Coordinates of C-alpha atoms in Angstrom, one line a residue:
X18 CA 0.0 0.0 0.0
X19 CA 2.7 2.4 -1.1
X20 CA 0.8 5.7 -1.2
X21 CA -1.9 5.1 1.4
X22 CA 0.2 3.4 4.1
X23 CA 3.7 4.2 3.3
X24 CA 4.8 0.6 2.3
X25 CA 4.5 -1.6 -0.7
X26 CA 2.2 -4.6 -0.7
X27 CA 5.3 -6.8 -0.5
X28 CA 6.5 -5.0 2.7
X29 CA 3.4 -4.9 4.8
X30 CA 4.2 -4.7 8.5
X31 CA 2.8 -7.1 11.0
X32 CA -0.8 -6.6 12.0
X33 CA 0.0 -4.8 15.3
X34 CA 1.7 -2.1 13.4
X35 CA -1.3 -1.4 11.3
X36 CA -3.8 -0.7 14.1
X37 CA -4.1 2.9 13.0
X38 CA -4.1 3.7 9.2
X39 CA -2.1 6.8 8.0
X40 CA -4.0 9.9 7.3
X41 CA -5.7 9.3 4.0
X42 CA -7.2 11.2 1.1
X43 CA -10.8 9.9 0.9
X44 CA -13.0 9.9 -2.2
X45 CA -16.7 9.2 -1.7
X46 CA -18.7 7.5 -4.4
X47 CA -21.5 8.6 -3.9
X48 CA -22.8 11.2 -1.5
X49 CA -25.9 9.3 -0.6
X50 CA -27.1 8.7 3.0
X51 CA -24.4 6.1 3.8
X52 CA -21.5 7.7 1.8
X53 CA -22.0 11.2 3.2
X54 CA -22.2 10.0 6.8
X55 CA -19.2 7.7 6.6
X56 CA -17.2 10.3 4.8
X57 CA -18.0 12.8 7.6
X58 CA -17.0 10.1 10.1
X59 CA -13.7 9.6 8.4
X60 CA -13.1 13.4 8.3
X61 CA -13.9 13.6 12.0
X62 CA -11.2 10.9 12.6
X63 CA -8.6 13.1 10.9
X64 CA -8.7 11.9 7.3
X65 CA -9.3 14.3 4.4
X66 CA -12.3 13.9 2.1
X67 CA -10.9 15.3 -1.1
X68 CA -13.9 14.7 -3.4
X69 CA -17.3 13.1 -3.7
X70 CA -19.8 12.3 -6.4
X71 CA -23.5 13.1 -6.5
X72 CA -26.0 14.5 -8.9
X73 CA -29.4 14.6 -7.2
X74 CA -30.6 17.5 -5.2
X75 CA -30.7 15.4 -2.1
X76 CA -27.0 14.4 -2.6
X77 CA -26.0 18.0 -3.0
X78 CA -27.8 19.0 0.1
X79 CA -26.3 16.2 2.1
X80 CA -22.8 16.9 0.9
X81 CA -23.2 20.6 1.7
X82 CA -24.2 19.7 5.3
X83 CA -21.9 16.7 6.0
X84 CA -19.0 17.3 3.6
X85 CA -18.7 21.1 3.5
X86 CA -16.2 22.5 0.9
X87 CA -15.7 19.0 -0.6
X88 CA -15.9 19.3 -4.5
X89 CA -18.5 17.2 -6.2
X90 CA -16.9 15.5 -9.3
X91 CA -17.6 12.6 -11.6
X92 CA -16.9 9.2 -10.0
X93 CA -13.7 8.5 -12.0
X94 CA -12.2 11.9 -10.9
X95 CA -13.1 11.2 -7.3
X96 CA -11.3 7.9 -7.4
X97 CA -8.2 9.3 -9.1
X98 CA -7.8 11.8 -6.2
X99 CA -8.2 9.3 -3.4
X100 CA -6.0 7.0 -1.3
X101 CA -9.1 5.5 0.2
X102 CA -12.0 5.0 -2.2
X103 CA -15.4 4.6 -0.4
X104 CA -18.0 3.0 -2.7
X105 CA -21.4 3.6 -1.1
X106 CA -23.5 2.3 -3.9
X107 CA -26.6 0.1 -4.3
X108 CA -25.9 -3.6 -4.4
X109 CA -26.8 -4.2 -8.0
X110 CA -24.7 -1.4 -9.5
X111 CA -21.6 -2.0 -7.4
X112 CA -20.0 -4.7 -9.7
X113 CA -20.5 -2.7 -12.9
X114 CA -19.1 0.5 -11.3
X115 CA -16.0 -1.3 -10.1
X116 CA -15.4 -2.7 -13.5
X117 CA -15.9 0.7 -15.1
X118 CA -13.5 2.5 -12.7
X119 CA -10.8 -0.1 -13.4
X120 CA -11.4 0.1 -17.2
X121 CA -10.9 3.8 -17.1
X122 CA -7.7 3.3 -15.1
X123 CA -9.0 5.3 -12.3
X124 CA -8.1 2.6 -9.7
X125 CA -4.4 2.3 -9.1
X126 CA -2.0 0.1 -7.1
X127 CA -1.7 1.2 -3.5
X128 CA -5.3 2.4 -3.0
X129 CA -7.7 1.1 -0.4
X130 CA -11.0 0.4 -2.1
X131 CA -13.9 -0.1 0.3
X132 CA -17.5 -0.8 -0.4
X133 CA -20.4 -0.5 2.1
X134 CA -22.7 -3.2 0.7
X135 CA -24.0 -5.8 3.1
X136 CA -24.8 -8.3 0.4
X137 CA -21.3 -8.4 -1.1
X138 CA -18.0 -9.5 0.3
X139 CA -14.7 -8.6 -1.5
X140 CA -15.2 -10.8 -4.5
X141 CA -17.1 -7.9 -6.1
X142 CA -13.9 -5.9 -5.8
X143 CA -11.7 -8.4 -7.7
X144 CA -11.0 -6.1 -10.6
X145 CA -9.7 -3.5 -8.2
X146 CA -7.6 -6.0 -6.4
X147 CA -6.1 -7.2 -9.7
X148 CA -5.2 -3.5 -10.4
X149 CA -3.2 -3.6 -7.1
X150 CA -5.7 -2.0 -4.7
X151 CA -6.5 -3.4 -1.3
X152 CA -10.2 -4.6 -1.3
X153 CA -12.3 -4.2 1.9
X154 CA -16.0 -4.6 2.6
X155 CA -17.2 -2.4 5.5
X156 CA -20.9 -2.7 6.1
X157 CA -22.4 -0.5 8.8
X158 CA -25.1 -2.3 10.7
X159 CA -27.3 0.7 11.0
X160 CA -30.2 2.4 9.3
X161 CA -29.1 5.7 7.9
X162 CA -31.1 8.9 7.7
X163 CA -28.3 10.9 6.0
X164 CA -28.3 13.5 8.8
X165 CA -25.9 14.5 11.5
X166 CA -27.4 12.2 14.2
X167 CA -26.2 9.2 12.2
X168 CA -22.6 10.2 13.3
X169 CA -23.6 9.7 16.9
X170 CA -25.5 6.5 16.2
X171 CA -22.3 5.0 14.8
X172 CA -20.9 5.0 18.3
X173 CA -23.5 2.3 19.3
X174 CA -23.3 0.4 16.0
X175 CA -21.1 -2.4 14.5
X176 CA -19.5 -2.5 11.1
X177 CA -19.2 -5.9 9.4
X178 CA -15.6 -6.2 8.1
X179 CA -14.6 -8.6 5.3
X180 CA -11.0 -8.8 3.9
X181 CA -9.1 -11.5 2.0
X182 CA -8.8 -14.8 3.9
X183 CA -5.4 -15.1 5.6
X184 CA -4.4 -11.5 5.0
X185 CA -4.3 -10.4 8.7
X186 CA -2.9 -7.0 7.8
X187 CA -5.9 -6.3 5.5
X188 CA -8.3 -7.4 8.3
X189 CA -6.5 -5.0 10.7
X190 CA -6.8 -2.1 8.3
X191 CA -10.6 -2.7 7.9
X192 CA -11.0 -3.0 11.7
X193 CA -9.0 0.2 12.3
X194 CA -11.1 2.1 9.8
X195 CA -14.3 0.9 11.5
X196 CA -13.0 2.0 14.9
X197 CA -11.9 5.4 13.6
X198 CA -15.5 5.9 12.3
X199 CA -16.7 5.2 15.9
X200 CA -18.1 1.8 15.4
X201 CA -17.3 -1.7 16.6
X202 CA -15.7 -4.0 14.0
X203 CA -17.1 -7.5 13.6
X204 CA -15.3 -9.9 11.2
X205 CA -17.6 -11.5 8.6
X206 CA -16.0 -14.2 6.4
X207 CA -16.6 -13.9 2.7
X208 CA -18.6 -17.2 2.8
X209 CA -21.0 -15.8 5.4
X210 CA -21.8 -12.5 3.7
X211 CA -25.0 -13.6 1.9
X212 CA -26.5 -15.3 5.0
X213 CA -25.3 -12.4 7.2
X214 CA -27.1 -9.9 5.1
X215 CA -30.3 -11.9 4.7
X216 CA -30.5 -12.2 8.5
X217 CA -30.1 -8.5 9.0
X218 CA -32.6 -7.6 6.3
X219 CA -35.1 -10.1 7.7
X220 CA -34.7 -8.5 11.2
X221 CA -34.5 -4.8 10.4
X222 CA -36.3 -4.3 7.2
X223 CA -39.2 -6.7 8.0
X224 CA -39.4 -5.3 11.5
X225 CA -40.1 -1.9 10.0
X226 CA -42.8 -3.4 7.7
X227 CA -44.3 -5.2 10.7
X228 CA -44.5 -2.1 12.9
X229 CA -45.9 0.0 10.0
X230 CA -48.6 -2.6 9.5
X231 CA -49.3 -2.6 13.2
X232 CA -49.8 1.1 13.5
X233 CA -51.8 1.3 10.2
X234 CA -54.2 -1.4 11.4
X235 CA -54.7 0.5 14.7
X236 CA -55.6 3.6 12.8
X237 CA -58.0 1.5 10.7
X238 CA -59.6 0.6 14.0
X239 CA -60.1 4.2 14.8
X240 CA -57.3 4.5 17.4
X241 CA -55.4 7.8 17.5
X242 CA -51.7 8.2 18.3
X243 CA -51.0 4.6 17.3
X244 CA -47.2 5.1 17.4
X245 CA -47.4 6.4 21.0
X246 CA -49.6 3.6 22.0
X247 CA -47.3 0.8 20.8
X248 CA -43.9 2.3 21.4
X249 CA -43.5 1.0 25.0
X250 CA -44.8 -2.4 24.0
X251 CA -42.6 -2.8 21.0
X252 CA -39.5 -1.4 22.8
X253 CA -40.0 -3.8 25.7
X254 CA -40.6 -6.8 23.3
X255 CA -37.4 -6.0 21.4
X256 CA -35.4 -5.6 24.6
X257 CA -36.8 -8.9 26.0
X258 CA -36.0 -11.0 23.0
X259 CA -32.5 -9.6 22.8
X260 CA -32.0 -10.4 26.5
X261 CA -33.9 -13.7 26.8
X262 CA -34.4 -15.2 23.4
X263 CA -37.3 -17.5 22.9
X264 CA -38.1 -17.4 26.7
X265 CA -39.5 -13.9 26.0
X266 CA -42.2 -15.2 23.6
X267 CA -45.6 -14.2 24.7
X268 CA -49.1 -13.7 23.4
X269 CA -51.9 -16.1 22.3
X270 CA -49.7 -18.4 20.2
X271 CA -47.2 -19.4 22.9
X272 CA -50.1 -19.8 25.3
X273 CA -52.0 -22.0 22.8
X274 CA -55.1 -19.8 22.8
X275 CA -56.7 -21.1 19.6
X276 CA -59.9 -19.2 20.1
X277 CA -58.1 -15.8 20.2
X278 CA -56.0 -16.7 17.2
X279 CA -59.1 -17.7 15.3
X280 CA -60.7 -14.3 16.1
X281 CA -57.6 -12.6 14.9
X282 CA -57.7 -14.4 11.6
X283 CA -61.4 -13.6 11.1
X284 CA -61.1 -9.9 11.8
X285 CA -58.0 -9.5 9.7
X286 CA -59.7 -11.3 6.8
X287 CA -62.6 -8.8 7.1
X288 CA -60.8 -5.5 8.0
X289 CA -57.2 -5.9 7.0
X290 CA -56.9 -8.7 4.4
X291 CA -53.5 -7.4 3.2
X292 CA -52.0 -8.2 6.6
X293 CA -53.6 -11.6 7.1
X294 CA -51.0 -13.7 5.1
X295 CA -48.1 -12.2 7.1
X296 CA -49.9 -12.7 10.3
X297 CA -50.4 -16.4 9.4
X298 CA -46.8 -16.9 8.4
X299 CA -45.3 -15.2 11.5
X300 CA -47.8 -16.9 13.9
X301 CA -46.8 -20.3 12.4
X302 CA -43.1 -19.5 12.9
X303 CA -43.9 -18.3 16.5
X304 CA -45.6 -21.7 17.1
X305 CA -42.6 -23.6 15.8
X306 CA -40.2 -21.6 18.1
X307 CA -42.6 -21.8 21.1
X308 CA -42.8 -25.6 20.7
X309 CA -39.0 -25.9 20.3
X310 CA -38.5 -23.8 23.4
X311 CA -40.9 -26.0 25.4
X312 CA -43.4 -23.2 25.9
X313 CA -46.1 -24.8 23.8
X314 CA -47.5 -28.3 24.1
X315 CA -46.9 -30.3 21.0
X316 CA -50.6 -31.1 20.6
X317 CA -51.5 -27.4 20.8
X318 CA -48.7 -26.6 18.4
X319 CA -50.2 -29.0 15.8
X320 CA -53.7 -27.5 16.3
X321 CA -52.3 -24.0 15.8
X322 CA -50.4 -25.0 12.7
X323 CA -53.5 -26.5 11.2
X324 CA -55.5 -23.4 12.0
X325 CA -52.8 -21.1 10.6
X326 CA -52.3 -23.0 7.4
X327 CA -53.0 -20.9 4.3
X328 CA -56.6 -21.4 3.3
X329 CA -55.4 -21.4 -0.4
X330 CA -53.0 -24.3 0.3
X331 CA -54.2 -27.6 -1.1
X332 CA -56.7 -26.0 -3.5
X333 CA -56.5 -27.1 -7.1
X334 CA -56.2 -24.3 -9.6

């Protein structure tokens, strides 16, 4: 890493000597919610953001707030100016962008090329690695708003770090960058990235959908201030499951209250049919976990599973 770290790739020091990267010129591609915040976090750690890319009005506004006085340039020019390239791009465009940057000779030997995608490891950066760059995947386990408060939230968050297997120096660079941004680094092997990301999406993204469905249904029932009503309940439920796992399961399914579940299915079919399939699927999964945890009698679990089966299942088209 001749320019960025002061040594060539053949002369990397031992891992303990790389706990703190040198001050780096950072290029952000692009200035979306994640890129702007992480660029600001790196600047706060003492690195210099030398350029960023962004075309939308939202990107321009974010850059003005979080990356003041940083010039907005085309992606290839951003990369050419940088020692550390931060690719904060959607999953599906990352691979093509990397290939394009390498094809235009924007990527050079000695750079650190980082992407923030949770779905990808470092394989997607193979063209950059072949050009002599150090590939790293740094995925912040955080929902971003693109505002200043995200910088403080990083202090309570983790960053999933992936580097080349067996390259302890590279792992240390990734971990050091995560720490400098204020987060806790967690090593995610390349082989685990897809399942890791699926788990996080299932937990965070689907939780948001679940809560939005909950509050919307309450409003359908004529209940005002739905968010205020459920906030203590949902906060306690999240805290309990994180502390106690399946032992925290509660409600009519773990209790085996078939009558209550049947009423839920009836009223949802009538008043909120768009939610009924998700209710059935999650209640079935809750029954499975409750039974495995010893909270639900096997016979009651079987009855619940039969009750919760999709009414469309088994019907001939």
